[in-house]
Amino acid sequence: EDQVTQSPEALRLQEGESSSLNCSYTVSGLRGLFWYRQDPGKGPEFLFTLYSAGEEKEKERLKATLTKKESFLHITAPKPEDSATYLCAVQAIRDSSYKLIFGSGTRLLVRP
Amino acid sequence: IAGITQAPTSQILAAGRRMTLRCTQDMRHNAMYWYRQDLGLGLRLIHYSNTAGTTGKGEVPDGYSVSRANTDDFPLTLASAVPSQTSVYFCASRLGDTQYFGPGTRLTVL
């Protein structure tokens, strides 16, 4: 069964304190691994897609990396505006619907 | 309109009532999706449509139906709402392999 597990469930950081969020996945043939940001009361906002082990993507203070079993979202010198829930999802290569299988997210709080 | 709009923003509904959640996109994406988001469970796929005129079942389709008469609209209908359908509902459309989400509808069934 395809599944995604994210850890930790919640993370509190001081402004400027770098850290990483983990996304472990099991999928029978990975088409892509996706990271989204979700602010309270809003829909998920697309951040990155990673397709193969070793791939990295960066956007401002965020960098996503991928191995064959997990992905990390590294947050460098975070700011309070980085506070949000970060969602990881996978898409199976065999799935013609291209549906996303989501983890339950990591709630990040960055304190000034 | 820019992107995906959903209506209503929120709704309180009596159990047993019929309800249609609306979703409209202006990006001319062929594929569209409905997910529900529940605390601790993440987003789960209800139904999807790869193109106008076709629909498919997702992980949790029971109690829900969809139609796709044209490219822009993808309504989700609860024929007879039950309290377990209390959730936040997100519509999404897809370009390539990336899905883009609407702002959501918060539905409470009492």
mmCIF file with all atom_site columns, N, CA and C in Angstrom, chain B residues 38-109:
data_model
loop_
_atom_site.group_PDB
_atom_site.id
_atom_site.type_symbol
_atom_site.label_atom_id
_atom_site.label_alt_id
_atom_site.label_comp_id
_atom_site.label_asym_id
_atom_site.label_entity_id
_atom_site.label_seq_id
_atom_site.pdbx_PDB_ins_code
_atom_site.Cartn_x
_atom_site.Cartn_y
_atom_site.Cartn_z
_atom_site.occupancy
_atom_site.B_iso_or_equiv
_atom_site.pdbx_formal_charge
_atom_site.auth_seq_id
_atom_site.auth_comp_id
_atom_site.auth_asym_id
_atom_site.auth_atom_id
_atom_site.pdbx_PDB_model_num
ATOM 1   N N  . ASP B 1 38  ? -9.117  16.090 7.007   1.00 0.00 ? 38  ASP B N  1
ATOM 2   C CA . ASP B 1 38  ? -9.533  15.870 8.374   1.00 0.00 ? 38  ASP B CA 1
ATOM 3   C C  . ASP B 1 38  ? -8.302  15.845 9.263   1.00 0.00 ? 38  ASP B C  1
ATOM 4   N N  . LEU B 1 39  ? -8.460  16.365 10.462  1.00 0.00 ? 39  LEU B N  1
ATOM 5   C CA . LEU B 1 39  ? -7.343  16.468 11.393  1.00 0.00 ? 39  LEU B CA 1
ATOM 6   C C  . LEU B 1 39  ? -6.699  15.105 11.617  1.00 0.00 ? 39  LEU B C  1
ATOM 7   N N  . GLY B 1 40  ? -5.389  15.062 11.434  1.00 0.00 ? 40  GLY B N  1
ATOM 8   C CA . GLY B 1 40  ? -4.647  13.830 11.675  1.00 0.00 ? 40  GLY B CA 1
ATOM 9   C C  . GLY B 1 40  ? -4.679  12.821 10.543  1.00 0.00 ? 40  GLY B C  1
ATOM 10  N N  . LEU B 1 41  ? -5.525  13.075 9.526   1.00 0.00 ? 41  LEU B N  1
ATOM 11  C CA . LEU B 1 41  ? -5.639  12.113 8.426   1.00 0.00 ? 41  LEU B CA 1
ATOM 12  C C  . LEU B 1 41  ? -5.086  12.658 7.125   1.00 0.00 ? 41  LEU B C  1
ATOM 13  N N  . GLY B 1 42  ? -4.762  13.916 7.074   1.00 0.00 ? 42  GLY B N  1
ATOM 14  C CA . GLY B 1 42  ? -4.269  14.479 5.829   1.00 0.00 ? 42  GLY B CA 1
ATOM 15  C C  . GLY B 1 42  ? -5.380  14.632 4.811   1.00 0.00 ? 42  GLY B C  1
ATOM 16  N N  . LEU B 1 43  ? -5.008  14.934 3.590   1.00 0.00 ? 43  LEU B N  1
ATOM 17  C CA . LEU B 1 43  ? -5.972  15.058 2.503   1.00 0.00 ? 43  LEU B CA 1
ATOM 18  C C  . LEU B 1 43  ? -6.193  13.707 1.854   1.00 0.00 ? 43  LEU B C  1
ATOM 19  N N  . ARG B 1 44  ? -7.462  13.364 1.603   1.00 0.00 ? 44  ARG B N  1
ATOM 20  C CA . ARG B 1 44  ? -7.814  12.107 0.959   1.00 0.00 ? 44  ARG B CA 1
ATOM 21  C C  . ARG B 1 44  ? -8.683  12.390 -0.262  1.00 0.00 ? 44  ARG B C  1
ATOM 22  N N  . LEU B 1 45  ? -8.403  11.653 -1.323  1.00 0.00 ? 45  LEU B N  1
ATOM 23  C CA . LEU B 1 45  ? -9.094  11.875 -2.586  1.00 0.00 ? 45  LEU B CA 1
ATOM 24  C C  . LEU B 1 45  ? -10.503 11.279 -2.555  1.00 0.00 ? 45  LEU B C  1
ATOM 25  N N  . ILE B 1 46  ? -11.486 12.076 -2.976  1.00 0.00 ? 46  ILE B N  1
ATOM 26  C CA . ILE B 1 46  ? -12.877 11.622 -3.021  1.00 0.00 ? 46  ILE B CA 1
ATOM 27  C C  . ILE B 1 46  ? -13.227 11.152 -4.435  1.00 0.00 ? 46  ILE B C  1
ATOM 28  N N  . HIS B 1 47  ? -13.121 12.057 -5.383  1.00 0.00 ? 47  HIS B N  1
ATOM 29  C CA . HIS B 1 47  ? -13.369 11.765 -6.797  1.00 0.00 ? 47  HIS B CA 1
ATOM 30  C C  . HIS B 1 47  ? -12.423 12.598 -7.647  1.00 0.00 ? 47  HIS B C  1
ATOM 31  N N  . TYR B 1 48  ? -12.265 12.177 -8.891  1.00 0.00 ? 48  TYR B N  1
ATOM 32  C CA . TYR B 1 48  ? -11.446 12.938 -9.806  1.00 0.00 ? 48  TYR B CA 1
ATOM 33  C C  . TYR B 1 48  ? -12.054 12.873 -11.213 1.00 0.00 ? 48  TYR B C  1
ATOM 34  N N  . SER B 1 49  ? -11.527 13.750 -12.064 1.00 0.00 ? 49  SER B N  1
ATOM 35  C CA . SER B 1 49  ? -11.943 13.760 -13.462 1.00 0.00 ? 49  SER B CA 1
ATOM 36  C C  . SER B 1 49  ? -10.723 14.090 -14.307 1.00 0.00 ? 49  SER B C  1
ATOM 37  N N  . ASN B 1 50  ? -10.364 13.195 -15.202 1.00 0.00 ? 50  ASN B N  1
ATOM 38  C CA . ASN B 1 50  ? -9.190  13.437 -16.046 1.00 0.00 ? 50  ASN B CA 1
ATOM 39  C C  . ASN B 1 50  ? -9.490  14.387 -17.196 1.00 0.00 ? 50  ASN B C  1
ATOM 40  N N  . THR B 1 51  ? -10.780 14.457 -17.586 1.00 0.00 ? 51  THR B N  1
ATOM 41  C CA . THR B 1 51  ? -11.176 15.351 -18.656 1.00 0.00 ? 51  THR B CA 1
ATOM 42  C C  . THR B 1 51  ? -12.685 15.503 -18.623 1.00 0.00 ? 51  THR B C  1
ATOM 43  N N  . ALA B 1 52  ? -13.189 16.540 -19.252 1.00 0.00 ? 52  ALA B N  1
ATOM 44  C CA . ALA B 1 52  ? -14.639 16.760 -19.269 1.00 0.00 ? 52  ALA B CA 1
ATOM 45  C C  . ALA B 1 52  ? -15.347 15.526 -19.811 1.00 0.00 ? 52  ALA B C  1
ATOM 46  N N  . GLY B 1 53  ? -16.409 15.143 -19.095 1.00 0.00 ? 53  GLY B N  1
ATOM 47  C CA . GLY B 1 53  ? -17.195 13.984 -19.510 1.00 0.00 ? 53  GLY B CA 1
ATOM 48  C C  . GLY B 1 53  ? -16.807 12.685 -18.845 1.00 0.00 ? 53  GLY B C  1
ATOM 49  N N  . THR B 1 54  ? -15.683 12.682 -18.088 1.00 0.00 ? 54  THR B N  1
ATOM 50  C CA . THR B 1 54  ? -15.241 11.464 -17.397 1.00 0.00 ? 54  THR B CA 1
ATOM 51  C C  . THR B 1 54  ? -15.014 11.757 -15.928 1.00 0.00 ? 54  THR B C  1
ATOM 52  N N  . THR B 1 55  ? -15.312 10.760 -15.088 1.00 0.00 ? 55  THR B N  1
ATOM 53  C CA . THR B 1 55  ? -15.035 10.872 -13.657 1.00 0.00 ? 55  THR B CA 1
ATOM 54  C C  . THR B 1 55  ? -14.544 9.529  -13.144 1.00 0.00 ? 55  THR B C  1
ATOM 55  N N  . GLY B 1 56  ? -13.900 9.556  -11.967 1.00 0.00 ? 56  GLY B N  1
ATOM 56  C CA . GLY B 1 56  ? -13.417 8.342  -11.349 1.00 0.00 ? 56  GLY B CA 1
ATOM 57  C C  . GLY B 1 56  ? -13.480 8.439  -9.842  1.00 0.00 ? 56  GLY B C  1
ATOM 58  N N  . LYS B 1 57  ? -13.470 7.287  -9.178  1.00 0.00 ? 57  LYS B N  1
ATOM 59  C CA . LYS B 1 57  ? -13.548 7.246  -7.716  1.00 0.00 ? 57  LYS B CA 1
ATOM 60  C C  . LYS B 1 57  ? -12.156 7.292  -7.116  1.00 0.00 ? 57  LYS B C  1
ATOM 61  N N  . GLY B 1 58  ? -12.070 7.991  -5.998  1.00 0.00 ? 58  GLY B N  1
ATOM 62  C CA . GLY B 1 58  ? -10.840 8.043  -5.241  1.00 0.00 ? 58  GLY B CA 1
ATOM 63  C C  . GLY B 1 58  ? -10.866 7.094  -4.074  1.00 0.00 ? 58  GLY B C  1
ATOM 64  N N  . GLU B 1 59  ? -10.203 7.495  -3.009  1.00 0.00 ? 59  GLU B N  1
ATOM 65  C CA . GLU B 1 59  ? -10.050 6.645  -1.819  1.00 0.00 ? 59  GLU B CA 1
ATOM 66  C C  . GLU B 1 59  ? -11.308 6.582  -0.973  1.00 0.00 ? 59  GLU B C  1
ATOM 67  N N  . VAL B 1 60  ? -12.070 7.699  -0.883  1.00 0.00 ? 60  VAL B N  1
ATOM 68  C CA . VAL B 1 60  ? -13.237 7.786  -0.011  1.00 0.00 ? 60  VAL B CA 1
ATOM 69  C C  . VAL B 1 60  ? -14.451 8.314  -0.767  1.00 0.00 ? 60  VAL B C  1
ATOM 70  N N  . PRO B 1 61  ? -14.991 7.579  -1.740  1.00 0.00 ? 61  PRO B N  1
ATOM 71  C CA . PRO B 1 61  ? -16.062 8.106  -2.589  1.00 0.00 ? 61  PRO B CA 1
ATOM 72  C C  . PRO B 1 61  ? -17.477 7.944  -2.035  1.00 0.00 ? 61  PRO B C  1
ATOM 73  N N  . ASP B 1 62  ? -17.658 7.080  -1.024  1.00 0.00 ? 62  ASP B N  1
ATOM 74  C CA . ASP B 1 62  ? -19.011 6.753  -0.583  1.00 0.00 ? 62  ASP B CA 1
ATOM 75  C C  . ASP B 1 62  ? -19.727 7.963  -0.022  1.00 0.00 ? 62  ASP B C  1
ATOM 76  N N  . GLY B 1 63  ? -20.976 8.173  -0.506  1.00 0.00 ? 63  GLY B N  1
ATOM 77  C CA . GLY B 1 63  ? -21.781 9.306  -0.049  1.00 0.00 ? 63  GLY B CA 1
ATOM 78  C C  . GLY B 1 63  ? -21.612 10.556 -0.882  1.00 0.00 ? 63  GLY B C  1
ATOM 79  N N  . TYR B 1 64  ? -20.711 10.503 -1.853  1.00 0.00 ? 64  TYR B N  1
ATOM 80  C CA . TYR B 1 64  ? -20.432 11.659 -2.710  1.00 0.00 ? 64  TYR B CA 1
ATOM 81  C C  . TYR B 1 64  ? -20.614 11.296 -4.189  1.00 0.00 ? 64  TYR B C  1
ATOM 82  N N  . SER B 1 65  ? -21.007 12.299 -4.976  1.00 0.00 ? 65  SER B N  1
ATOM 83  C CA . SER B 1 65  ? -21.039 12.117 -6.421  1.00 0.00 ? 65  SER B CA 1
ATOM 84  C C  . SER B 1 65  ? -20.519 13.390 -7.084  1.00 0.00 ? 65  SER B C  1
ATOM 85  N N  . VAL B 1 66  ? -20.023 13.223 -8.303  1.00 0.00 ? 66  VAL B N  1
ATOM 86  C CA . VAL B 1 66  ? -19.502 14.360 -9.060  1.00 0.00 ? 66  VAL B CA 1
ATOM 87  C C  . VAL B 1 66  ? -20.002 14.277 -10.489 1.00 0.00 ? 66  VAL B C  1
ATOM 88  N N  . SER B 1 67  ? -19.893 15.402 -11.178 1.00 0.00 ? 67  SER B N  1
ATOM 89  C CA . SER B 1 67  ? -20.168 15.454 -12.613 1.00 0.00 ? 67  SER B CA 1
ATOM 90  C C  . SER B 1 67  ? -19.157 16.400 -13.247 1.00 0.00 ? 67  SER B C  1
ATOM 91  N N  . ARG B 1 68  ? -18.930 16.227 -14.549 1.00 0.00 ? 68  ARG B N  1
ATOM 92  C CA . ARG B 1 68  ? -17.966 17.112 -15.235 1.00 0.00 ? 68  ARG B CA 1
ATOM 93  C C  . ARG B 1 68  ? -18.533 17.383 -16.636 1.00 0.00 ? 68  ARG B C  1
ATOM 94  N N  . ALA B 1 69  ? -19.450 18.328 -16.650 1.00 0.00 ? 69  ALA B N  1
ATOM 95  C CA . ALA B 1 69  ? -20.124 18.662 -17.908 1.00 0.00 ? 69  ALA B CA 1
ATOM 96  C C  . ALA B 1 69  ? -19.251 19.506 -18.830 1.00 0.00 ? 69  ALA B C  1
ATOM 97  N N  . ASN B 1 70  ? -18.318 20.252 -18.258 1.00 0.00 ? 70  ASN B N  1
ATOM 98  C CA . ASN B 1 70  ? -17.418 21.086 -19.059 1.00 0.00 ? 70  ASN B CA 1
ATOM 99  C C  . ASN B 1 70  ? -16.063 21.156 -18.373 1.00 0.00 ? 70  ASN B C  1
ATOM 100 N N  . THR B 1 71  ? -15.114 21.827 -19.007 1.00 0.00 ? 71  THR B N  1
ATOM 101 C CA . THR B 1 71  ? -13.741 21.861 -18.475 1.00 0.00 ? 71  THR B CA 1
ATOM 102 C C  . THR B 1 71  ? -13.638 22.648 -17.184 1.00 0.00 ? 71  THR B C  1
ATOM 103 N N  . ASP B 1 72  ? -14.448 23.699 -17.038 1.00 0.00 ? 72  ASP B N  1
ATOM 104 C CA . ASP B 1 72  ? -14.230 24.648 -15.955 1.00 0.00 ? 72  ASP B CA 1
ATOM 105 C C  . ASP B 1 72  ? -14.844 24.248 -14.616 1.00 0.00 ? 72  ASP B C  1
ATOM 106 N N  . ASP B 1 73  ? -15.922 23.471 -14.638 1.00 0.00 ? 73  ASP B N  1
ATOM 107 C CA . ASP B 1 73  ? -16.698 23.238 -13.417 1.00 0.00 ? 73  ASP B CA 1
ATOM 108 C C  . ASP B 1 73  ? -16.659 21.779 -12.979 1.00 0.00 ? 73  ASP B C  1
ATOM 109 N N  . PHE B 1 74  ? -16.562 21.575 -11.667 1.00 0.00 ? 74  PHE B N  1
ATOM 110 C CA . PHE B 1 74  ? -16.495 20.207 -11.138 1.00 0.00 ? 74  PHE B CA 1
ATOM 111 C C  . PHE B 1 74  ? -17.222 20.190 -9.790  1.00 0.00 ? 74  PHE B C  1
ATOM 112 N N  . PRO B 1 75  ? -18.553 20.139 -9.795  1.00 0.00 ? 75  PRO B N  1
ATOM 113 C CA . PRO B 1 75  ? -19.309 20.164 -8.533  1.00 0.00 ? 75  PRO B CA 1
ATOM 114 C C  . PRO B 1 75  ? -19.284 18.822 -7.817  1.00 0.00 ? 75  PRO B C  1
ATOM 115 N N  . LEU B 1 76  ? -19.299 18.899 -6.496  1.00 0.00 ? 76  LEU B N  1
ATOM 116 C CA . LEU B 1 76  ? -19.339 17.719 -5.621  1.00 0.00 ? 76  LEU B CA 1
ATOM 117 C C  . LEU B 1 76  ? -20.659 17.734 -4.871  1.00 0.00 ? 76  LEU B C  1
ATOM 118 N N  . THR B 1 77  ? -21.409 16.637 -4.958  1.00 0.00 ? 77  THR B N  1
ATOM 119 C CA . THR B 1 77  ? -22.727 16.570 -4.325  1.00 0.00 ? 77  THR B CA 1
ATOM 120 C C  . THR B 1 77  ? -22.746 15.529 -3.222  1.00 0.00 ? 77  THR B C  1
ATOM 121 N N  . LEU B 1 78  ? -23.295 15.938 -2.077  1.00 0.00 ? 78  LEU B N  1
ATOM 122 C CA . LEU B 1 78  ? -23.607 15.027 -0.984  1.00 0.00 ? 78  LEU B CA 1
ATOM 123 C C  . LEU B 1 78  ? -25.112 14.807 -1.056  1.00 0.00 ? 78  LEU B C  1
ATOM 124 N N  . ALA B 1 79  ? -25.523 13.606 -1.394  1.00 0.00 ? 79  ALA B N  1
ATOM 125 C CA . ALA B 1 79  ? -26.955 13.352 -1.627  1.00 0.00 ? 79  ALA B CA 1
ATOM 126 C C  . ALA B 1 79  ? -27.760 13.431 -0.341  1.00 0.00 ? 79  ALA B C  1
ATOM 127 N N  . SER B 1 80  ? -27.217 12.907 0.739   1.00 0.00 ? 80  SER B N  1
ATOM 128 C CA . SER B 1 80  ? -27.891 12.910 2.040   1.00 0.00 ? 80  SER B CA 1
ATOM 129 C C  . SER B 1 80  ? -26.794 12.990 3.102   1.00 0.00 ? 80  SER B C  1
ATOM 130 N N  . ALA B 1 81  ? -26.506 14.202 3.554   1.00 0.00 ? 81  ALA B N  1
ATOM 131 C CA . ALA B 1 81  ? -25.335 14.442 4.393   1.00 0.00 ? 81  ALA B CA 1
ATOM 132 C C  . ALA B 1 81  ? -25.421 13.714 5.732   1.00 0.00 ? 81  ALA B C  1
ATOM 133 N N  . VAL B 1 82  ? -24.270 13.237 6.182   1.00 0.00 ? 82  VAL B N  1
ATOM 134 C CA . VAL B 1 82  ? -24.146 12.601 7.494   1.00 0.00 ? 82  VAL B CA 1
ATOM 135 C C  . VAL B 1 82  ? -23.052 13.311 8.286   1.00 0.00 ? 82  VAL B C  1
ATOM 136 N N  . PRO B 1 83  ? -23.092 13.235 9.625   1.00 0.00 ? 83  PRO B N  1
ATOM 137 C CA . PRO B 1 83  ? -22.094 13.959 10.427  1.00 0.00 ? 83  PRO B CA 1
ATOM 138 C C  . PRO B 1 83  ? -20.649 13.608 10.105  1.00 0.00 ? 83  PRO B C  1
ATOM 139 N N  . SER B 1 84  ? -20.391 12.381 9.656   1.00 0.00 ? 84  SER B N  1
ATOM 140 C CA . SER B 1 84  ? -19.010 11.989 9.327   1.00 0.00 ? 84  SER B CA 1
ATOM 141 C C  . SER B 1 84  ? -18.484 12.714 8.080   1.00 0.00 ? 84  SER B C  1
ATOM 142 N N  . GLN B 1 85  ? -19.340 13.412 7.390   1.00 0.00 ? 85  GLN B N  1
ATOM 143 C CA . GLN B 1 85  ? -18.907 14.201 6.242   1.00 0.00 ? 85  GLN B CA 1
ATOM 144 C C  . GLN B 1 85  ? -18.511 15.630 6.641   1.00 0.00 ? 85  GLN B C  1
ATOM 145 N N  . THR B 1 86  ? -18.554 15.920 7.923   1.00 0.00 ? 86  THR B N  1
ATOM 146 C CA . THR B 1 86  ? -17.998 17.170 8.430   1.00 0.00 ? 86  THR B CA 1
ATOM 147 C C  . THR B 1 86  ? -16.506 17.181 8.141   1.00 0.00 ? 86  THR B C  1
ATOM 148 N N  . SER B 1 87  ? -16.051 18.189 7.405   1.00 0.00 ? 87  SER B N  1
ATOM 149 C CA . SER B 1 87  ? -14.666 18.214 6.953   1.00 0.00 ? 87  SER B CA 1
ATOM 150 C C  . SER B 1 87  ? -14.402 19.528 6.224   1.00 0.00 ? 87  SER B C  1
ATOM 151 N N  . VAL B 1 88  ? -13.170 19.694 5.788   1.00 0.00 ? 88  VAL B N  1
ATOM 152 C CA . VAL B 1 88  ? -12.826 20.773 4.875   1.00 0.00 ? 88  VAL B CA 1
ATOM 153 C C  . VAL B 1 88  ? -12.575 20.149 3.515   1.00 0.00 ? 88  VAL B C  1
ATOM 154 N N  . TYR B 1 89  ? -13.246 20.686 2.510   1.00 0.00 ? 89  TYR B N  1
ATOM 155 C CA . TYR B 1 89  ? -13.199 20.111 1.170   1.00 0.00 ? 89  TYR B CA 1
ATOM 156 C C  . TYR B 1 89  ? -12.393 21.017 0.243   1.00 0.00 ? 89  TYR B C  1
ATOM 157 N N  . PHE B 1 90  ? -11.436 20.414 -0.451  1.00 0.00 ? 90  PHE B N  1
ATOM 158 C CA . PHE B 1 90  ? -10.597 21.151 -1.391  1.00 0.00 ? 90  PHE B CA 1
ATOM 159 C C  . PHE B 1 90  ? -10.760 20.597 -2.789  1.00 0.00 ? 90  PHE B C  1
ATOM 160 N N  . CYS B 1 91  ? -10.922 21.503 -3.714  1.00 0.00 ? 91  CYS B N  1
ATOM 161 C CA . CYS B 1 91  ? -10.922 21.194 -5.130  1.00 0.00 ? 91  CYS B CA 1
ATOM 162 C C  . CYS B 1 91  ? -9.540  21.524 -5.676  1.00 0.00 ? 91  CYS B C  1
ATOM 163 N N  . ALA B 1 92  ? -9.085  20.762 -6.655  1.00 0.00 ? 92  ALA B N  1
ATOM 164 C CA . ALA B 1 92  ? -7.789  21.017 -7.265  1.00 0.00 ? 92  ALA B CA 1
ATOM 165 C C  . ALA B 1 92  ? -7.888  20.774 -8.761  1.00 0.00 ? 92  ALA B C  1
ATOM 166 N N  . SER B 1 93  ? -6.999  21.410 -9.504  1.00 0.00 ? 93  SER B N  1
ATOM 167 C CA . SER B 1 93  ? -6.861  21.110 -10.926 1.00 0.00 ? 93  SER B CA 1
ATOM 168 C C  . SER B 1 93  ? -5.392  20.797 -11.192 1.00 0.00 ? 93  SER B C  1
ATOM 169 N N  . ARG B 1 94  ? -5.151  20.119 -12.299 1.00 0.00 ? 94  ARG B N  1
ATOM 170 C CA . ARG B 1 94  ? -3.788  19.636 -12.563 1.00 0.00 ? 94  ARG B CA 1
ATOM 171 C C  . ARG B 1 94  ? -3.279  20.117 -13.909 1.00 0.00 ? 94  ARG B C  1
ATOM 172 N N  . LEU B 1 95  ? -2.028  20.580 -13.896 1.00 0.00 ? 95  LEU B N  1
ATOM 173 C CA . LEU B 1 95  ? -1.293  20.887 -15.118 1.00 0.00 ? 95  LEU B CA 1
ATOM 174 C C  . LEU B 1 95  ? -0.042  20.038 -15.103 1.00 0.00 ? 95  LEU B C  1
ATOM 175 N N  . GLY B 1 96  ? 0.132   19.192 -16.095 1.00 0.00 ? 96  GLY B N  1
ATOM 176 C CA . GLY B 1 96  ? 1.233   18.229 -16.068 1.00 0.00 ? 96  GLY B CA 1
ATOM 177 C C  . GLY B 1 96  ? 0.983   17.267 -14.932 1.00 0.00 ? 96  GLY B C  1
ATOM 178 N N  . ASP B 1 97  ? 1.947   17.158 -14.001 1.00 0.00 ? 97  ASP B N  1
ATOM 179 C CA . ASP B 1 97  ? 1.691   16.299 -12.849 1.00 0.00 ? 97  ASP B CA 1
ATOM 180 C C  . ASP B 1 97  ? 1.490   17.095 -11.565 1.00 0.00 ? 97  ASP B C  1
ATOM 181 N N  . THR B 1 98  ? 1.383   18.405 -11.655 1.00 0.00 ? 98  THR B N  1
ATOM 182 C CA . THR B 1 98  ? 1.248   19.250 -10.472 1.00 0.00 ? 98  THR B CA 1
ATOM 183 C C  . THR B 1 98  ? -0.196  19.696 -10.280 1.00 0.00 ? 98  THR B C  1
ATOM 184 N N  . GLN B 1 99  ? -0.686  19.502 -9.039  1.00 0.00 ? 99  GLN B N  1
ATOM 185 C CA . GLN B 1 99  ? -2.044  19.922 -8.701  1.00 0.00 ? 99  GLN B CA 1
ATOM 186 C C  . GLN B 1 99  ? -2.019  21.255 -7.966  1.00 0.00 ? 99  GLN B C  1
ATOM 187 N N  . TYR B 1 100 ? -3.003  22.085 -8.304  1.00 0.00 ? 100 TYR B N  1
ATOM 188 C CA . TYR B 1 100 ? -3.161  23.410 -7.713  1.00 0.00 ? 100 TYR B CA 1
ATOM 189 C C  . TYR B 1 100 ? -4.515  23.449 -7.022  1.00 0.00 ? 100 TYR B C  1
ATOM 190 N N  . PHE B 1 101 ? -4.514  23.931 -5.784  1.00 0.00 ? 101 PHE B N  1
ATOM 191 C CA . PHE B 1 101 ? -5.694  23.796 -4.933  1.00 0.00 ? 101 PHE B CA 1
ATOM 192 C C  . PHE B 1 101 ? -6.470  25.099 -4.792  1.00 0.00 ? 101 PHE B C  1
ATOM 193 N N  . GLY B 1 102 ? -7.779  24.948 -4.604  1.00 0.00 ? 102 GLY B N  1
ATOM 194 C CA . GLY B 1 102 ? -8.629  26.068 -4.274  1.00 0.00 ? 102 GLY B CA 1
ATOM 195 C C  . GLY B 1 102 ? -8.569  26.383 -2.794  1.00 0.00 ? 102 GLY B C  1
ATOM 196 N N  . PRO B 1 103 ? -9.348  27.396 -2.370  1.00 0.00 ? 103 PRO B N  1
ATOM 197 C CA . PRO B 1 103 ? -9.291  27.857 -0.981  1.00 0.00 ? 103 PRO B CA 1
ATOM 198 C C  . PRO B 1 103 ? -10.054 26.995 0.008   1.00 0.00 ? 103 PRO B C  1
ATOM 199 N N  . GLY B 1 104 ? -10.897 26.088 -0.473  1.00 0.00 ? 104 GLY B N  1
ATOM 200 C CA . GLY B 1 104 ? -11.586 25.167 0.419   1.00 0.00 ? 104 GLY B CA 1
ATOM 201 C C  . GLY B 1 104 ? -12.980 25.592 0.824   1.00 0.00 ? 104 GLY B C  1
ATOM 202 N N  . THR B 1 105 ? -13.781 24.602 1.200   1.00 0.00 ? 105 THR B N  1
ATOM 203 C CA . THR B 1 105 ? -15.108 24.800 1.792   1.00 0.00 ? 105 THR B CA 1
ATOM 204 C C  . THR B 1 105 ? -15.141 24.047 3.105   1.00 0.00 ? 105 THR B C  1
ATOM 205 N N  . ARG B 1 106 ? -15.467 24.773 4.174   1.00 0.00 ? 106 ARG B N  1
ATOM 206 C CA . ARG B 1 106 ? -15.584 24.131 5.484   1.00 0.00 ? 106 ARG B CA 1
ATOM 207 C C  . ARG B 1 106 ? -17.042 23.741 5.679   1.00 0.00 ? 106 ARG B C  1
ATOM 208 N N  . LEU B 1 107 ? -17.298 22.440 5.801   1.00 0.00 ? 107 LEU B N  1
ATOM 209 C CA . LEU B 1 107 ? -18.660 21.924 5.910   1.00 0.00 ? 107 LEU B CA 1
ATOM 210 C C  . LEU B 1 107 ? -18.861 21.259 7.261   1.00 0.00 ? 107 LEU B C  1
ATOM 211 N N  . THR B 1 108 ? -19.919 21.653 7.946   1.00 0.00 ? 108 THR B N  1
ATOM 212 C CA . THR B 1 108 ? -20.292 21.038 9.213   1.00 0.00 ? 108 THR B CA 1
ATOM 213 C C  . THR B 1 108 ? -21.671 20.426 9.050   1.00 0.00 ? 108 THR B C  1
ATOM 214 N N  . VAL B 1 109 ? -21.779 19.133 9.343   1.00 0.00 ? 109 VAL B N  1
ATOM 215 C CA . VAL B 1 109 ? -23.055 18.426 9.255   1.00 0.00 ? 109 VAL B CA 1
ATOM 216 C C  . VAL B 1 109 ? -23.512 18.079 10.668  1.00 0.00 ? 109 VAL B C  1
#
